[in-house]
Tab-separated table of C-alpha atoms and ligand atoms in Angstrom:
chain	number	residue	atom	x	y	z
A	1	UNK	CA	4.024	-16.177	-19.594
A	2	UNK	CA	5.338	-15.142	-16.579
A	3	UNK	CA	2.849	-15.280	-13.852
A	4	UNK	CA	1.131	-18.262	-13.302
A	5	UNK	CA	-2.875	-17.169	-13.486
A	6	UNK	CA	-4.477	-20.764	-14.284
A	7	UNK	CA	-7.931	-21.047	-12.766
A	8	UNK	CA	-8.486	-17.217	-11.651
A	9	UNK	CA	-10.571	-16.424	-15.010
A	10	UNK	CA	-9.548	-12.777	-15.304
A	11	UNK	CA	-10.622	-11.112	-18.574
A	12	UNK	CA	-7.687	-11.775	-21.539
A	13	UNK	CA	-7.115	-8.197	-21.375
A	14	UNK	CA	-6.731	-7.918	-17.588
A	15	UNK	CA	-4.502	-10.867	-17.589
A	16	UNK	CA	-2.169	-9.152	-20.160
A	17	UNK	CA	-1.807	-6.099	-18.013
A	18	UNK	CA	-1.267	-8.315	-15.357
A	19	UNK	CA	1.670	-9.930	-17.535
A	20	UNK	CA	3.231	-6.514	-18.099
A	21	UNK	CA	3.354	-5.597	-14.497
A	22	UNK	CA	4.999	-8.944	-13.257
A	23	UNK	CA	7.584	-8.625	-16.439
A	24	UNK	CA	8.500	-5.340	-15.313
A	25	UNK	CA	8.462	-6.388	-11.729
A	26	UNK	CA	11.007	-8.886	-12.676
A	27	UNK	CA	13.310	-6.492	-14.277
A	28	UNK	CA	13.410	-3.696	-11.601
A	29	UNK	CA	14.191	-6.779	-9.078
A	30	UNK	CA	17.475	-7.834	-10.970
A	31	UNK	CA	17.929	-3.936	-11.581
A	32	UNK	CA	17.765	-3.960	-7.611
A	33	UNK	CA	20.152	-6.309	-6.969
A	34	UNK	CA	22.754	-4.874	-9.002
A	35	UNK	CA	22.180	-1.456	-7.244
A	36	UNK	CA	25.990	0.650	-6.622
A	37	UNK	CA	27.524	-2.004	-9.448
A	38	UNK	CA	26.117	-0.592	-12.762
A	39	UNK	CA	24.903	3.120	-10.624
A	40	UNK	CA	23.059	4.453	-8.145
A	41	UNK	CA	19.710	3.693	-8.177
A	42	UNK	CA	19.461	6.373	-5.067
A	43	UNK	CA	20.155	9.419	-7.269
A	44	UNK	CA	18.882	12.518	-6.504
A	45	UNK	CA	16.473	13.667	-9.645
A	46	UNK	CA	13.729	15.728	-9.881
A	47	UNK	CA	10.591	16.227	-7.893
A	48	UNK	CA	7.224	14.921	-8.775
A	49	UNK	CA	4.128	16.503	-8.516
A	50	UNK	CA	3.268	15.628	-5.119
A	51	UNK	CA	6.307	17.548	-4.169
A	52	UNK	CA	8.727	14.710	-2.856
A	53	UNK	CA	11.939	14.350	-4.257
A	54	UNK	CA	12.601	11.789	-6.725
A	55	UNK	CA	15.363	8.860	-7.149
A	56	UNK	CA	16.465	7.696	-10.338
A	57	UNK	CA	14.928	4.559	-9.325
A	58	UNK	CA	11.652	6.442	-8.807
A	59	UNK	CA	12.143	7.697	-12.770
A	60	UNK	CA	13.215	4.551	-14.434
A	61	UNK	CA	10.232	2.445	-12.595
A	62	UNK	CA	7.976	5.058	-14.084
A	63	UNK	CA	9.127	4.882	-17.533
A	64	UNK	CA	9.313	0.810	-17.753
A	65	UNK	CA	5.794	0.754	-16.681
A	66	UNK	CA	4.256	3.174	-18.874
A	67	UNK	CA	6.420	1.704	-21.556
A	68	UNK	CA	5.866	-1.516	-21.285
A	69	UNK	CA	1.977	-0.921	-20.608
A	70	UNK	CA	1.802	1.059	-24.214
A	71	UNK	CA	-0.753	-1.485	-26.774
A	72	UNK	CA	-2.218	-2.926	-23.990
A	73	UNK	CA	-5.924	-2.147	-22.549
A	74	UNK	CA	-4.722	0.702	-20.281
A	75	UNK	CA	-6.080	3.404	-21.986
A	76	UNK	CA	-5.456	6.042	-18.801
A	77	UNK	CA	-2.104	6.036	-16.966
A	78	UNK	CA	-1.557	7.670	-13.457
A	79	UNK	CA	1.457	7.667	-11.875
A	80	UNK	CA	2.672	9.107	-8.812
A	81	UNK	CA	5.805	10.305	-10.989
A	82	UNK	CA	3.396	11.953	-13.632
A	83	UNK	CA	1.931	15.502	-12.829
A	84	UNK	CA	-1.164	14.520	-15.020
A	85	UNK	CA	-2.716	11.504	-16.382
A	86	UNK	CA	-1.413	10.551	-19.076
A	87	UNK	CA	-3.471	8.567	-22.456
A	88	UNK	CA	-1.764	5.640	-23.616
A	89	UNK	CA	-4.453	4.516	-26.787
A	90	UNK	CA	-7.946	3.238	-27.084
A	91	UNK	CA	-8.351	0.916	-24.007
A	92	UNK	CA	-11.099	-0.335	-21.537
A	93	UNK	CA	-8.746	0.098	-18.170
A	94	UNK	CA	-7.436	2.819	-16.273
A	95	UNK	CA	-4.462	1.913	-14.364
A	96	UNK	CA	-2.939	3.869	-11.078
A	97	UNK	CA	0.935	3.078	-10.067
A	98	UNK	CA	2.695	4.218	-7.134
A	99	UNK	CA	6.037	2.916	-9.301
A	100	UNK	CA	8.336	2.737	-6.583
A	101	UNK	CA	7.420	2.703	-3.100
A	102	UNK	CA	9.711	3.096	0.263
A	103	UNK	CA	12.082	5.217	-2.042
A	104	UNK	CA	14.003	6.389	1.438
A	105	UNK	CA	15.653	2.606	1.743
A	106	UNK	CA	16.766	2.439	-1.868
A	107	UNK	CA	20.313	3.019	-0.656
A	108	UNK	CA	20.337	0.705	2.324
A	109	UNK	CA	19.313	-2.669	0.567
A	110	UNK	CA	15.874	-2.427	2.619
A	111	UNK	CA	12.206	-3.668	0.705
A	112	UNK	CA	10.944	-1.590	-1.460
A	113	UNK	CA	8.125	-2.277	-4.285
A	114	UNK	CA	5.659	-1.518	-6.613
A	115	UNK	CA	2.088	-0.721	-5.601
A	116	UNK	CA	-0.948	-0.766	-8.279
A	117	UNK	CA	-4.808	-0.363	-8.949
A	118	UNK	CA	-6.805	-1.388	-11.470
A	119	UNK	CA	-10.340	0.654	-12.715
A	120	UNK	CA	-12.801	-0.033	-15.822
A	121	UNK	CA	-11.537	3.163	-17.930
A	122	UNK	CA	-14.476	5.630	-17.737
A	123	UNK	CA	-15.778	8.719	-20.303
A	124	UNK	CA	-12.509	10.742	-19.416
A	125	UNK	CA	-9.151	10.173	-17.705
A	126	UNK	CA	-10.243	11.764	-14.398
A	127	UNK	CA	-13.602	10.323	-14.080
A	128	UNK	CA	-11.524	6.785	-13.997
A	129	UNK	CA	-9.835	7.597	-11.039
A	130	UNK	CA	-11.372	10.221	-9.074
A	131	UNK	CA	-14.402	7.428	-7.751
A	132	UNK	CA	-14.651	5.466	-4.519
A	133	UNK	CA	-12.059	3.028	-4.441
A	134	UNK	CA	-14.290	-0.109	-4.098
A	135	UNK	CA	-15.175	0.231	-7.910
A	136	UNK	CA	-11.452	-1.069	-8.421
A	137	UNK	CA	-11.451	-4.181	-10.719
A	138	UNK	CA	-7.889	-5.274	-9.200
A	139	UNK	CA	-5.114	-4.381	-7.014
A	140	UNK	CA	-2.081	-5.153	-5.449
A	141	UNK	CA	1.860	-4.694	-4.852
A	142	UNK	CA	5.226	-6.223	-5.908
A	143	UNK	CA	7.567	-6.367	-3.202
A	144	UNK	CA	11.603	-6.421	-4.117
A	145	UNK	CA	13.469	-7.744	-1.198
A	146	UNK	CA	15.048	-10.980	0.090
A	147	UNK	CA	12.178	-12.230	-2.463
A	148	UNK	CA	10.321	-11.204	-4.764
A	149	UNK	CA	6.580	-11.297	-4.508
A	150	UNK	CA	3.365	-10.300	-6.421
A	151	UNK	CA	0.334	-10.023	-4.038
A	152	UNK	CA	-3.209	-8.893	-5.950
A	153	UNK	CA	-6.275	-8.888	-5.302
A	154	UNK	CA	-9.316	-9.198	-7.790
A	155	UNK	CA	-12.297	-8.850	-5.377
A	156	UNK	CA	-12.316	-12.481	-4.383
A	157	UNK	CA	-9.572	-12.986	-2.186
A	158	UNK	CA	-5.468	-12.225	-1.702
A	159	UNK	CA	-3.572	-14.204	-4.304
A	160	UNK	CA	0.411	-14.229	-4.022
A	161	UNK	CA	2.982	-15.359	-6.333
A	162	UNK	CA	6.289	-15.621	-5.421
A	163	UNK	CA	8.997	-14.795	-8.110
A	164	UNK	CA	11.911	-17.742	-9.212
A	165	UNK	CA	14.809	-16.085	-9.494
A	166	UNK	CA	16.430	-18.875	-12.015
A	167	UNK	CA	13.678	-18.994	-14.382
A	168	UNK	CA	12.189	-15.589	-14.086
A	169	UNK	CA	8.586	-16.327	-13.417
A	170	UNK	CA	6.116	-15.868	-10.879
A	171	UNK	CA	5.489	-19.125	-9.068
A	172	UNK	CA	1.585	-19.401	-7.779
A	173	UNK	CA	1.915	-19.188	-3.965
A	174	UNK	CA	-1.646	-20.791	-1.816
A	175	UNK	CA	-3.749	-17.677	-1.234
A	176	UNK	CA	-3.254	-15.406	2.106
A	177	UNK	CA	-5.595	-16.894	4.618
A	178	UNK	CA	-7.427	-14.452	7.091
A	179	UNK	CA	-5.278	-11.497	8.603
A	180	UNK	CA	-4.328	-12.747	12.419
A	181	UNK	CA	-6.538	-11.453	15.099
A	182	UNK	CA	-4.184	-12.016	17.580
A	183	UNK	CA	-1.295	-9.643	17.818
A	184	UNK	CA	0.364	-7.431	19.226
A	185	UNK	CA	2.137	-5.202	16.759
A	186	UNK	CA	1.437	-1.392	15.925
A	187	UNK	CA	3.227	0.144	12.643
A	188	UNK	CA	3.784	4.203	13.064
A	189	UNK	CA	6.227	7.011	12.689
A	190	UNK	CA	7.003	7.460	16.385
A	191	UNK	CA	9.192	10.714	15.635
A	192	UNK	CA	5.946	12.547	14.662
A	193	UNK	CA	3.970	12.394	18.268
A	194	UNK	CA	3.882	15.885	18.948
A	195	UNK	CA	2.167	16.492	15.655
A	196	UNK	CA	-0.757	14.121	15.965
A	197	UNK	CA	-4.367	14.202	16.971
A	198	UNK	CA	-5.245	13.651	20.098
A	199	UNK	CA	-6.777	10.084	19.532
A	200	UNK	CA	-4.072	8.468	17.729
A	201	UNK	CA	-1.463	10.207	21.004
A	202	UNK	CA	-4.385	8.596	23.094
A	203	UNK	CA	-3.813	4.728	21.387
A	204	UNK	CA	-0.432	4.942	21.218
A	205	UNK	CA	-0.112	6.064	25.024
A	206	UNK	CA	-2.184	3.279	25.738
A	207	UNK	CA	-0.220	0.608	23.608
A	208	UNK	CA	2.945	1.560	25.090
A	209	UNK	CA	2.061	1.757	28.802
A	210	UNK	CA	1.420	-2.275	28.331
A	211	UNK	CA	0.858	-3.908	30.984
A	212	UNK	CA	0.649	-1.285	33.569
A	213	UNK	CA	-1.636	0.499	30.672
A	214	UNK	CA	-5.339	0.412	30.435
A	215	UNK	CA	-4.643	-2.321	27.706
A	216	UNK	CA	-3.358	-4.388	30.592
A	217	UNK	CA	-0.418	-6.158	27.579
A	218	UNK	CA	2.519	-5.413	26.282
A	219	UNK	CA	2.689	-4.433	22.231
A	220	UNK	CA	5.586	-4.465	20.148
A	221	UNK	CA	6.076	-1.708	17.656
A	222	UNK	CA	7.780	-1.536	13.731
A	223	UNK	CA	8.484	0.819	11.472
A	224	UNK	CA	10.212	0.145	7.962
A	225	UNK	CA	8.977	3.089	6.538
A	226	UNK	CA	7.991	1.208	3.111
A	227	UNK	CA	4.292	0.906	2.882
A	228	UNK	CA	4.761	-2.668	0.759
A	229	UNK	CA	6.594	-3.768	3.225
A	230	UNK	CA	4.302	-2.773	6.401
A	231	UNK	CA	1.621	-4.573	4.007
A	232	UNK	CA	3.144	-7.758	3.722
A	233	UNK	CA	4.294	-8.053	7.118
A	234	UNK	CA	0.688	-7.583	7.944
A	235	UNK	CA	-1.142	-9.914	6.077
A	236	UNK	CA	1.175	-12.839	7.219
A	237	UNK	CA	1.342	-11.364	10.927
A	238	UNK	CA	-1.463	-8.865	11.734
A	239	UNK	CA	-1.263	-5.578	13.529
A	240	UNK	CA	-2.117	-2.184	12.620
A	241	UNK	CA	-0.316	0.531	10.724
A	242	UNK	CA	-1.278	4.215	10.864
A	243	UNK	CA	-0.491	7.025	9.098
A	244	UNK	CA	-2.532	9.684	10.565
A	245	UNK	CA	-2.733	13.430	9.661
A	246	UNK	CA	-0.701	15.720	11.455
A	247	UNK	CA	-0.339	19.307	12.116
A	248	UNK	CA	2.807	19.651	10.068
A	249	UNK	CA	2.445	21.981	7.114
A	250	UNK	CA	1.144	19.749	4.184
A	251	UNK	CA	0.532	16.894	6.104
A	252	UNK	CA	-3.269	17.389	7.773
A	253	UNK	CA	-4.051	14.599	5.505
A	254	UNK	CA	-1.191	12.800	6.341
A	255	UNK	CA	1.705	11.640	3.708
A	256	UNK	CA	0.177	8.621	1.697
A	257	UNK	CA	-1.943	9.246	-1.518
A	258	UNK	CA	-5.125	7.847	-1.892
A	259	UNK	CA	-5.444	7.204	-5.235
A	260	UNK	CA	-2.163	4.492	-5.908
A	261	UNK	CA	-0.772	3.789	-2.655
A	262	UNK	CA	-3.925	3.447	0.216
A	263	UNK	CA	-6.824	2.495	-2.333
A	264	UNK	CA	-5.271	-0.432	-3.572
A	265	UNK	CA	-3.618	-1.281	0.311
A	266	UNK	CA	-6.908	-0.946	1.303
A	267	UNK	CA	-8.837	-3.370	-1.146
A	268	UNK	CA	-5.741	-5.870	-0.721
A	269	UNK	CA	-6.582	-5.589	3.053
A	270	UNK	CA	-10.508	-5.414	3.193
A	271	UNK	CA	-9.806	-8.871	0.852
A	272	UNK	CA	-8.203	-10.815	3.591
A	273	UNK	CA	-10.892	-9.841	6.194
A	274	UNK	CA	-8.989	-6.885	7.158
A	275	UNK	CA	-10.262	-3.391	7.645
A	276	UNK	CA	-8.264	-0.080	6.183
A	277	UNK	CA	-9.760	3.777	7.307
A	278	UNK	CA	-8.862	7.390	7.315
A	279	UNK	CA	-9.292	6.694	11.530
A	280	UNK	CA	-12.604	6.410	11.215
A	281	UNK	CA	-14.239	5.806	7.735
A	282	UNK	CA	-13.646	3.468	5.034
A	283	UNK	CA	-10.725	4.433	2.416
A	284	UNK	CA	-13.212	1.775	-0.071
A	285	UNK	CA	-15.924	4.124	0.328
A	286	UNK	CA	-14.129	7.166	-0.486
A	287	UNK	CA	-13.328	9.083	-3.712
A	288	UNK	CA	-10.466	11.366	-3.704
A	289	UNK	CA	-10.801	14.922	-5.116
A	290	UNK	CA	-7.554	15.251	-6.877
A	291	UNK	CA	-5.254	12.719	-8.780
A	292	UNK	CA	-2.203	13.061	-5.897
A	293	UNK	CA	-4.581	14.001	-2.413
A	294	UNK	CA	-3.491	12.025	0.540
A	295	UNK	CA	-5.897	10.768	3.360
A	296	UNK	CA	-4.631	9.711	6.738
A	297	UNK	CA	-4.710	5.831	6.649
A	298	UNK	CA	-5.100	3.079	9.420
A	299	UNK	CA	-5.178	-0.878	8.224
A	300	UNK	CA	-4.669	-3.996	9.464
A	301	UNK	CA	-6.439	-6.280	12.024
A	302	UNK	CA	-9.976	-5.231	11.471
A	303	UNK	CA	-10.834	-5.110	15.440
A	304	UNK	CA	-7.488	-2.786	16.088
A	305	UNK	CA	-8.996	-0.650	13.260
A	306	UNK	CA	-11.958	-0.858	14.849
A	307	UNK	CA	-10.434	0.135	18.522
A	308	UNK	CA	-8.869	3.571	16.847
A	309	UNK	CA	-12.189	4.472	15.597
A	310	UNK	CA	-13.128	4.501	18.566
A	311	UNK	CA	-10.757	6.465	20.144
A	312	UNK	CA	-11.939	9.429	17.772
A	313	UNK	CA	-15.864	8.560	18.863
A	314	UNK	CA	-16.199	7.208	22.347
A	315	UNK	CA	-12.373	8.197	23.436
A	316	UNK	CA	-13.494	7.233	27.925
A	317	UNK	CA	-14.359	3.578	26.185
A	318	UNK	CA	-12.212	2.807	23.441
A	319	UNK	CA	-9.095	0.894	25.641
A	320	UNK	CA	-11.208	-0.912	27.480
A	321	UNK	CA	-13.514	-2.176	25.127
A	322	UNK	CA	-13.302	-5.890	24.789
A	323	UNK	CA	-12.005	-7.626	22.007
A	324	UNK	CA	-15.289	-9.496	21.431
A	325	UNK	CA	-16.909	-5.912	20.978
A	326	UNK	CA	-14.779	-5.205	18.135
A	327	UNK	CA	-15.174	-8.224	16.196
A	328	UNK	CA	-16.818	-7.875	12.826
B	1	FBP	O1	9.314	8.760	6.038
B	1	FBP	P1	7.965	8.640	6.664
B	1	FBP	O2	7.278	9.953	6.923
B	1	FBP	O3	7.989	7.746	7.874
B	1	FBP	O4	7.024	7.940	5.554
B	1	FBP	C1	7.146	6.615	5.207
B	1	FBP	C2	6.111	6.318	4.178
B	1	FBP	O5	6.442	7.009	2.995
B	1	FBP	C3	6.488	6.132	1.894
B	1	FBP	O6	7.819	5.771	1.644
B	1	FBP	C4	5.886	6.902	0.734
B	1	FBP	O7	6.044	6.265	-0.471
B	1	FBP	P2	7.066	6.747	-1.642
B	1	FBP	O8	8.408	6.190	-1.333
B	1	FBP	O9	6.378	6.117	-2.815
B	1	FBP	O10	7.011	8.254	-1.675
B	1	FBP	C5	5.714	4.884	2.341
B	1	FBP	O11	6.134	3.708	1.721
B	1	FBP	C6	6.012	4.849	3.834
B	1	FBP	O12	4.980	4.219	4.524
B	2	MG	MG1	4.695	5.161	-1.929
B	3	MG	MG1	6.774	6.116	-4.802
């Protein structure tokens, strides 16, 4: 075995899948590290069906997860990399993969990772993904940087595993505890501000006139531009990320997909007392209409979630409403 799952009493065939992900997690991490010596895991190749370009790391994360998840209880494979979904065999899952995410900082030795979701298969192949996200039985991310991490979620808290390089398995890690309420950090795409709605211009104004800002603070802003990474920094620090809609061409929804990149986020999130929205509404309550549709998405501290939401509602209130206001 490689991952350590004593005492979470997951179904035998959820805990195989679950074994299949972390041994392929394992192999794209020492496939990783020896990035530029055996070839360029950057490689231009095709372009998926959401239109984005596509690395050869991209490819070969696609193909070692559908291959390696071929006889087990997936029965319904979506991938970002896949136009369609694709059916594996008879199974009682339906599995979503976003197979490589933060492709852009392949080539500069920067976190990527793996990002994944977990349904009870239904009648047919769209049916098991096109439903509101809370009906996910699981879901989670591996993260390939200075370490290696698994962090899932199986609707009863974050659990994190932490992968030994030496002996190749996934050492159990104590659960994440509560995301911190108190911080001051802000994850978003700063080159973009002309193109957003007015109530994310309105927060960010606000967060970045600190303390001569309605705020009254000073805030301290990230980007790494690898959703995994955002994540993790997040549950261990707080703070909010947002990608919002915009009104570039093809991104009024924004750039993230809902169905294997903020759904899973988003129950991760919601798990460690966190909240994740389009701005305003849940992403758990929502049900995407197509396999690849994005949706704007804003997670992280739940009453900084809560503050943007109001800057779409009650815009004269939302900076000065107190913290206490915002609490869940
Ligand atoms: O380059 P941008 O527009 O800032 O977008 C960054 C976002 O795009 C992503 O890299 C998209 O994921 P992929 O690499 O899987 O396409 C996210 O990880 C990240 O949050
Ligand atoms: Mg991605
Ligand atoms: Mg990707």
């Amino acid at each position: 075995m490689s991952l350590d799952l004593d005492g979470l009493a997951l179904a035998p065939e959820l805990a195989d899948v679950m074994q299949r992900l972390s041994i392929v997690g394992a192999r794209l991490q020492r496939l990783i590290a020896r990035n530029g010596i055996d070839q360029d895991l950057a490689a231009a190749r095709g372009t998926n069906a959401g239109g984005d370009g596509q690395k050869a790391l991209d490819v070969m994360a696609d193909a070692a997860y559908m291959e390696a998840l071929k006889g087990s209880a997936v029965a319904f494979y979506a991938s970002e990399e896949e136009d369609e979904i694709l059916t594996l065999g008879p199974g009682t899952l339906a599995l979503a993969v976003d197979p490589l995410d933060g492709s852009s900082n392949i080539d500069v030795n920067v976190s990527i990772g793996t990002i994944f979701s977990i349904f009870p298969a239904a009648a047919t192949p769209e049916a098991s993904f096109l439903r509101p996200a809370r009906e996910q039985i699981a879901g989670g991310y591996m993260i390939f940087g200075p370490q290696c991490a698994l962090v899932a979620t199986f609707g009863d808290g974050v659990h994190h595993w932490i992968l030994d390089p030496d002996t190749g398995r996934f050492e159990r890690q104590p659960d994440f505890a509560p995301i911190p309420k108190d911080t001051s950090e802000f994850a978003i795409n700063a080159s973009n501000k002309r193109h957003w709605p007015a109530p994310i211009r309105a927060y960010v104004d606000d967060l970045i006139a600190g303390e001569e800002g309605p705020r009254g603070r000073n805030f301290n802003m990230r980007w790494i531009a690898s959703l995994v990474a955002e994540t993790h920094r997040i549950l261990r620090r707080g703070g909010v990320f947002l990608y919002p809609g915009d009104s570039r061409k093809g991104y009024e929804r924004g750039r993230l997909r809902h169905v294997y990149e903020c759904a899973p986020i988003a129950f991760v999130i919601e798990q460690a007392g966190g909240r994740a929205t389009d701005g305003v509404h849940p992403i758990l309550d929502q049900a995407p209409d197509s396999l690849h549709a994005r949706t704007p998405f804003v997670f992280g501290t739940a009453p900084k979630v809560k503050r943007i939401a109001h800057y779409y509602d009650s815009p004269e209130t939302a900076a000065v409403m107190p913290d206490e206001h915002l609490m869940p």
